[in-house]
CSV table of C-alpha atoms in Angstrom, one decimal:
chain,number,residue,atom,x,y,z
A,18,VAL,CA,173.3,66.2,168.7
A,19,SER,CA,173.5,64.4,172.4
A,20,GLY,CA,172.1,67.1,175.0
A,21,GLU,CA,171.3,70.2,171.8
A,22,THR,CA,169.1,72.7,173.7
A,23,ILE,CA,166.8,74.9,171.8
A,24,GLY,CA,166.4,78.1,173.6
A,25,GLY,CA,169.7,78.9,172.4
A,26,GLY,CA,170.9,83.5,173.8
A,27,CYS,CA,167.7,84.6,175.8
A,28,PRO,CA,169.5,84.4,179.1
A,29,LEU,CA,166.7,83.3,180.8
A,30,GLN,CA,167.2,79.5,178.6
A,31,ASP,CA,168.6,77.7,181.1
A,32,ASP,CA,165.3,79.0,183.9
A,33,ALA,CA,163.6,76.4,181.0
A,34,ALA,CA,165.0,73.6,182.8
A,35,ALA,CA,164.0,74.2,185.7
A,36,TYR,CA,160.3,75.7,185.6
A,37,VAL,CA,159.0,71.8,183.8
A,38,LEU,CA,161.1,70.6,186.9
A,39,GLY,CA,159.3,72.8,189.1
A,40,ALA,CA,162.6,74.1,190.8
A,41,LEU,CA,162.1,77.7,189.9
A,42,GLU,CA,160.7,80.2,193.5
A,43,PRO,CA,157.8,80.5,193.5
A,44,ALA,CA,158.2,83.9,193.2
A,45,GLU,CA,159.8,83.8,189.5
A,46,VAL,CA,157.4,81.0,188.2
A,47,GLU,CA,154.9,83.9,187.5
A,48,ARG,CA,157.4,86.3,185.9
A,49,TYR,CA,158.7,83.1,183.5
A,50,ARG,CA,155.1,82.5,182.3
A,51,ASN,CA,155.0,86.7,181.6
A,52,HIS,CA,158.6,85.5,179.3
A,53,LEU,CA,157.4,83.0,177.8
A,54,THR,CA,154.4,84.5,176.2
A,55,ARG,CA,157.2,86.9,174.4
A,56,CYS,CA,159.7,84.4,174.2
A,57,ALA,CA,159.3,82.3,171.2
A,58,PRO,CA,163.3,80.0,171.7
A,59,CYS,CA,162.4,79.3,176.2
A,60,ARG,CA,158.9,78.9,175.3
A,61,LYS,CA,160.7,75.9,172.3
A,62,GLU,CA,162.2,75.1,175.4
A,63,VAL,CA,159.8,73.7,177.4
A,64,GLU,CA,158.1,72.3,174.8
A,65,ALA,CA,161.3,70.3,174.7
A,66,LEU,CA,161.4,69.4,177.9
A,67,GLN,CA,158.1,69.4,179.2
A,68,PRO,CA,157.6,65.5,177.9
A,69,VAL,CA,160.7,64.3,179.7
A,70,VAL,CA,159.7,65.2,183.4
A,71,GLN,CA,156.0,64.5,182.1
A,72,ARG,CA,157.1,60.9,181.5
A,73,LEU,CA,159.3,60.4,184.6
A,74,ARG,CA,156.2,61.8,186.6
A,75,SER,CA,153.9,59.3,185.7
A,76,GLY,CA,157.0,56.0,185.0
A,77,MET,CA,159.4,56.4,188.2
A,78,PRO,CA,157.4,54.8,191.8
A,79,PRO,CA,159.7,55.4,193.7
A,80,ALA,CA,162.0,52.1,194.6
A,81,GLU,CA,160.9,51.5,197.7
A,82,PRO,CA,158.5,52.5,200.6
A,83,PRO,CA,159.6,56.2,201.8
A,84,GLY,CA,159.7,54.7,205.8
A,85,ARG,CA,162.0,51.8,204.2
A,86,VAL,CA,164.1,54.5,203.1
A,87,LEU,CA,163.9,56.8,206.1
A,88,GLU,CA,165.1,54.0,208.1
A,89,GLN,CA,168.2,53.1,205.9
A,90,VAL,CA,169.5,56.9,205.8
A,91,MET,CA,169.1,57.5,209.6
A,92,ALA,CA,170.8,53.8,209.2
A,93,GLN,CA,173.9,55.1,207.8
A,94,VAL,CA,174.0,58.6,209.9
A,95,ARG,CA,174.1,56.4,213.2
A,96,ALA,CA,176.4,54.1,211.5
A,97,GLU,CA,178.6,57.1,210.8
A,98,ALA,CA,178.4,58.8,214.6
A,99,ASP,CA,179.9,55.3,215.3
A,100,LEU,CA,182.4,55.6,213.6
A,101,LEU,CA,183.4,58.6,214.5
A,102,ARG,CA,183.8,57.8,218.1
A,103,SER,CA,185.9,54.5,216.9
A,104,ALA,CA,188.2,57.1,215.3
A,105,GLU,CA,188.5,59.5,218.6
A,106,ALA,CA,189.3,56.2,221.0
A,107,LEU,CA,191.7,55.0,218.3
A,108,PRO,CA,194.1,58.4,217.0
A,109,GLU,CA,196.8,57.1,215.8
A,110,ALA,CA,195.1,53.7,214.0
A,111,PHE,CA,193.7,56.8,211.2
A,112,GLY,CA,197.6,58.1,211.7
A,113,ALA,CA,199.1,54.5,210.8
A,114,ARG,CA,200.9,53.3,208.0
A,115,SER,CA,199.3,50.7,205.6
A,116,ALA,CA,200.9,47.4,205.0
A,117,GLY,CA,201.7,49.1,201.3
A,118,GLY,CA,203.5,51.7,203.8
A,119,ALA,CA,201.6,54.9,202.5
A,120,ARG,CA,200.6,56.8,205.4
A,121,ARG,CA,196.7,57.2,205.3
A,122,ARG,CA,195.7,60.9,205.7
A,123,ARG,CA,193.2,61.3,208.9
A,124,VAL,CA,189.8,62.3,206.8
A,125,PRO,CA,188.6,65.4,208.9
A,126,ARG,CA,185.4,65.6,210.9
A,127,SER,CA,183.4,68.1,210.0
A,128,PHE,CA,184.4,66.4,205.9
A,129,ALA,CA,183.1,62.7,207.2
A,130,LEU,CA,179.8,64.5,208.4
A,131,ALA,CA,179.4,66.1,205.7
A,132,GLY,CA,179.8,63.2,203.3
A,133,ALA,CA,177.0,61.9,205.7
A,134,LEU,CA,174.9,64.4,206.1
A,135,ALA,CA,175.4,64.9,201.3
A,136,CYS,CA,174.8,60.2,201.2
A,137,ALA,CA,172.1,60.8,203.9
A,138,LEU,CA,170.7,64.1,202.1
A,139,GLY,CA,171.0,62.3,198.6
A,140,ALA,CA,168.8,58.8,199.9
A,141,LEU,CA,166.3,61.1,201.9
A,142,VAL,CA,164.6,62.8,198.7
A,143,LEU,CA,164.5,60.4,197.3
A,144,ALA,CA,162.0,59.3,199.5
A,145,LEU,CA,160.8,62.4,199.9
A,146,ALA,CA,159.1,63.1,197.8
A,147,PRO,CA,157.3,60.6,195.8
A,148,GLY,CA,155.5,61.4,192.6
A,149,GLY,CA,157.5,64.2,192.3
A,150,SER,CA,154.5,66.1,195.5
A,151,ARG,CA,155.5,69.8,196.9
A,152,GLN,CA,156.5,70.3,200.2
A,153,ARG,CA,154.3,71.5,202.9
A,154,LEU,CA,154.8,74.0,205.7
A,155,LEU,CA,153.7,72.5,209.0
A,156,VAL,CA,155.4,75.3,211.2
A,157,SER,CA,157.8,77.5,212.1
A,158,ALA,CA,159.9,76.9,214.7
A,159,SER,CA,160.9,78.7,217.8
A,160,VAL,CA,165.0,79.3,217.6
A,161,SER,CA,167.5,79.9,220.3
A,162,PRO,CA,168.7,84.1,220.3
A,163,ALA,CA,171.9,81.9,220.7
A,164,LEU,CA,171.5,81.2,216.9
A,165,GLU,CA,172.1,85.0,215.3
A,166,GLY,CA,169.5,85.1,212.1
A,167,ALA,CA,169.0,81.1,212.2
A,168,ARG,CA,165.2,79.8,211.1
A,169,GLY,CA,163.2,76.4,211.4
A,170,THR,CA,160.4,75.0,210.4
A,171,VAL,CA,158.6,71.4,209.4
A,172,VAL,CA,157.9,70.4,205.9
A,173,GLU,CA,156.0,67.0,205.3
A,174,GLN,CA,156.1,65.9,201.3
A,175,GLY,CA,155.0,63.0,200.7
A,176,GLY,CA,153.5,62.3,204.4
A,177,VAL,CA,156.6,62.6,206.2
A,178,GLY,CA,158.0,65.5,207.9
A,179,ARG,CA,161.3,66.8,208.0
A,180,LEU,CA,163.3,69.4,209.3
A,181,VAL,CA,164.6,72.4,207.7
A,182,LEU,CA,167.1,74.7,208.9
A,183,GLU,CA,168.5,77.6,207.7
A,184,HIS,CA,171.3,80.3,208.3
A,185,MET,CA,172.2,77.9,211.5
A,186,PRO,CA,175.8,77.9,212.7
A,187,GLN,CA,178.5,74.8,213.3
A,188,PRO,CA,177.8,73.4,215.9
A,189,PRO,CA,180.7,73.9,218.7
A,190,HIS,CA,183.8,71.9,217.9
A,191,GLY,CA,183.6,69.1,219.5
A,192,LYS,CA,179.6,69.8,218.8
A,193,ILE,CA,177.4,68.0,216.9
A,194,TYR,CA,173.7,68.7,216.6
A,195,GLU,CA,171.3,66.1,217.9
A,196,LEU,CA,167.8,65.7,217.2
A,197,TRP,CA,164.8,64.7,220.0
A,198,VAL,CA,161.4,64.1,220.0
A,199,ALA,CA,158.2,64.6,222.8
A,200,ARG,CA,154.9,63.0,222.6
A,201,PRO,CA,152.9,64.7,224.3
A,202,GLY,CA,153.6,65.9,228.1
A,203,GLY,CA,156.6,63.7,227.5
A,204,GLN,CA,160.1,63.7,227.9
A,205,PRO,CA,162.2,64.5,225.1
A,206,GLU,CA,163.1,60.8,223.7
A,207,ALA,CA,166.8,60.3,221.6
A,208,THR,CA,166.4,59.4,217.2
A,209,GLY,CA,169.6,58.7,217.1
A,210,THR,CA,169.8,61.2,214.0
A,211,LEU,CA,172.9,63.1,214.9
A,212,PHE,CA,174.0,66.2,212.0
A,213,THR,CA,175.9,69.6,211.2
A,214,VAL,CA,175.1,72.2,208.5
A,215,THR,CA,176.3,72.6,205.5
A,216,SER,CA,178.8,75.7,204.7
A,217,GLY,CA,176.1,77.6,204.1
A,218,GLY,CA,174.0,77.1,207.6
A,219,LEU,CA,171.5,74.9,205.6
A,220,ALA,CA,170.5,71.6,207.4
A,221,GLN,CA,167.4,69.3,206.3
A,222,VAL,CA,166.7,66.4,208.8
A,223,GLY,CA,164.2,63.5,208.5
A,224,LEU,CA,161.7,63.2,211.4
A,225,PRO,CA,160.2,60.1,212.8
A,226,ARG,CA,157.0,59.1,210.2
A,227,ASP,CA,154.0,59.5,212.1
A,228,LEU,CA,154.0,62.9,213.5
A,229,ARG,CA,150.6,63.0,214.9
A,230,ARG,CA,152.6,61.6,217.9
A,231,ILE,CA,155.2,64.0,218.7
A,232,ALA,CA,154.5,66.7,220.1
A,233,GLU,CA,157.3,69.0,220.1
A,234,VAL,CA,160.5,68.7,217.8
A,235,MET,CA,163.7,69.8,219.7
A,236,VAL,CA,167.9,70.3,218.7
A,237,THR,CA,170.3,70.6,221.1
A,238,ALA,CA,174.0,70.1,220.7
A,239,GLU,CA,175.7,67.0,222.4
A,240,PRO,CA,179.0,65.7,222.0
A,241,LEU,CA,180.2,63.8,219.5
A,242,GLY,CA,178.5,60.7,219.2
A,243,GLY,CA,175.7,61.9,221.0
A,244,THR,CA,173.7,61.1,224.8
A,245,SER,CA,170.5,60.1,226.0
A,246,ARG,CA,169.6,62.5,227.1
A,247,PRO,CA,169.7,66.4,226.4
A,248,THR,CA,173.2,68.0,228.4
A,249,GLU,CA,171.4,71.7,227.8
A,250,PRO,CA,168.1,73.3,226.9
A,251,PRO,CA,167.7,72.9,223.2
A,252,LEU,CA,168.5,75.3,220.6
A,253,VAL,CA,165.8,75.3,218.6
A,254,ASP,CA,162.4,74.1,219.6
A,255,VAL,CA,159.0,73.1,217.5
A,256,ARG,CA,155.3,72.3,218.6
A,257,LEU,CA,153.8,71.2,216.9
B,10,VAL,CA,151.8,46.3,185.5
B,11,VAL,CA,154.1,44.7,182.5
B,12,ALA,CA,154.2,47.6,180.2
B,13,ARG,CA,154.7,50.0,183.7
B,14,ARG,CA,157.6,47.7,184.3
B,15,GLN,CA,159.9,47.7,181.2
B,16,GLU,CA,158.8,51.9,181.6
B,17,SER,CA,160.5,52.7,184.7
B,18,ALA,CA,163.4,50.9,184.0
B,19,ALA,CA,163.9,52.8,180.6
B,20,LEU,CA,163.5,55.7,182.9
B,21,ARG,CA,166.6,54.1,185.0
B,22,SER,CA,168.2,53.7,182.6
B,23,ALA,CA,168.3,56.6,180.6
B,24,LEU,CA,169.1,58.3,184.1
B,25,ALA,CA,172.2,56.5,184.9
B,26,LEU,CA,173.4,57.7,181.5
B,27,ILE,CA,173.4,61.5,182.0
B,28,PRO,CA,176.5,62.7,183.7
B,29,ASP,CA,176.0,62.4,187.1
B,30,GLU,CA,176.5,66.0,188.0
B,31,GLN,CA,173.2,66.6,185.9
B,32,ARG,CA,171.5,63.5,187.8
B,33,LYS,CA,172.1,64.7,190.7
B,34,VAL,CA,170.3,68.0,190.6
B,35,ILE,CA,167.2,66.5,188.3
B,36,GLU,CA,166.7,63.9,191.2
B,37,LEU,CA,166.9,66.9,194.1
B,38,ALA,CA,164.5,68.7,192.3
B,39,PHE,CA,162.0,66.2,190.8
B,40,PHE,CA,162.2,63.6,193.7
B,41,GLY,CA,162.9,66.2,196.3
B,42,GLY,CA,161.0,69.4,195.4
B,43,PHE,CA,163.6,71.7,196.1
B,44,THR,CA,163.8,74.9,194.4
B,45,HIS,CA,166.8,75.8,192.2
B,46,THR,CA,168.3,78.3,194.7
B,47,GLU,CA,168.2,75.5,197.7
B,48,ILE,CA,169.3,72.8,195.8
B,49,ALA,CA,171.8,75.7,194.9
B,50,THR,CA,173.0,76.0,198.6
B,51,MET,CA,173.1,72.8,199.5
B,52,THR,CA,175.3,72.0,196.9
B,53,GLY,CA,177.6,74.9,197.1
B,54,LEU,CA,177.4,75.7,193.3
B,55,ALA,CA,176.1,79.0,192.3
B,56,VAL,CA,172.2,79.4,191.1
B,57,GLY,CA,173.8,78.7,187.5
B,58,THR,CA,175.4,75.7,187.1
B,59,VAL,CA,172.6,74.6,188.7
B,60,LYS,CA,169.9,75.6,186.2
B,61,GLY,CA,171.9,74.9,183.1
B,62,ARG,CA,172.9,71.2,184.0
B,63,MET,CA,169.8,70.6,185.0
B,64,ARG,CA,169.0,71.6,181.8
B,65,LEU,CA,171.9,70.0,180.0
B,66,GLY,CA,170.5,66.9,182.4
B,67,LEU,CA,167.3,67.7,181.2
B,68,SER,CA,168.6,67.9,177.2
B,69,LYS,CA,170.2,64.4,177.5
B,70,LEU,CA,167.6,62.8,178.9
B,71,ARG,CA,164.9,63.2,175.9
B,72,ASP,CA,168.1,62.7,173.5
B,73,GLU,CA,168.8,59.4,175.5
B,74,LEU,CA,164.1,59.0,175.7
B,75,SER,CA,163.3,59.3,172.0
B,76,GLY,CA,166.2,57.8,171.0
B,77,LYS,CA,166.1,54.2,172.7
B,78,VAL,CA,162.9,53.8,174.0
B,79,GLY,CA,159.4,54.7,172.6
B,80,SER,CA,158.6,58.5,171.5
B,81,LEU,CA,158.7,62.0,173.4
């Protein structure tokens, strides 16, 4: 039977796949290992799925060098920002009737941005972890009190860094988050990365490849389309 | 080198045959290193749904691989 699974009856049966993929939360791993010593169905499920992941691990090198994919992701985000700028400049174009007579539905900006972010994220994760390597926390960010409860961290995985933001509010109306970096003793430089956050307040943003040359990573809220210089103090500030 | 390429191609083909929503959570976990909770947050799915899709996807992947290429 296609897709047949083994660990029937146990409420933790679905944890087997997450376990072999390394996707359980750290606190859950030990608990699940203990469970496996007592639960034969789950043990069988793990034994059945483990070889699949081992085979993936040994046979799936990244299709392209991570840096190349990362550049493509950032280009995709920039292209989406350009598209949004065009939409702002020509608002009627989106509402005009097409040749077929049907009125086009204007894509909400938030949806377009979310789509761009989702696409970027999808490609980015492929770039970040060749061989299934785990991420490593580098440093936590200072976050403006205005972003109550928000948290930022810079993590490194497979030689590529990213800024992970949690519990972030949506950018203010008419604004978008922009990522900046500064070299030691230097001024903030635009990275061209514009982003928003998920409904759950999460964002993951790729950083320039050579983190050793970067002293500081910042995030500000800027007008849609971004700016070449920050117009306000950083909301998120990470000193590397 | 040829064998490795064939194996890689077989894995990609097998991955392409499982449903998109199952493949997505597997890729996020395997390639991205994200936990099921992070994936649930990113995708807006319930944690149980994410774990269920991982399990179904890996099971189907196992079937595809064992039925077509090599053995597990």
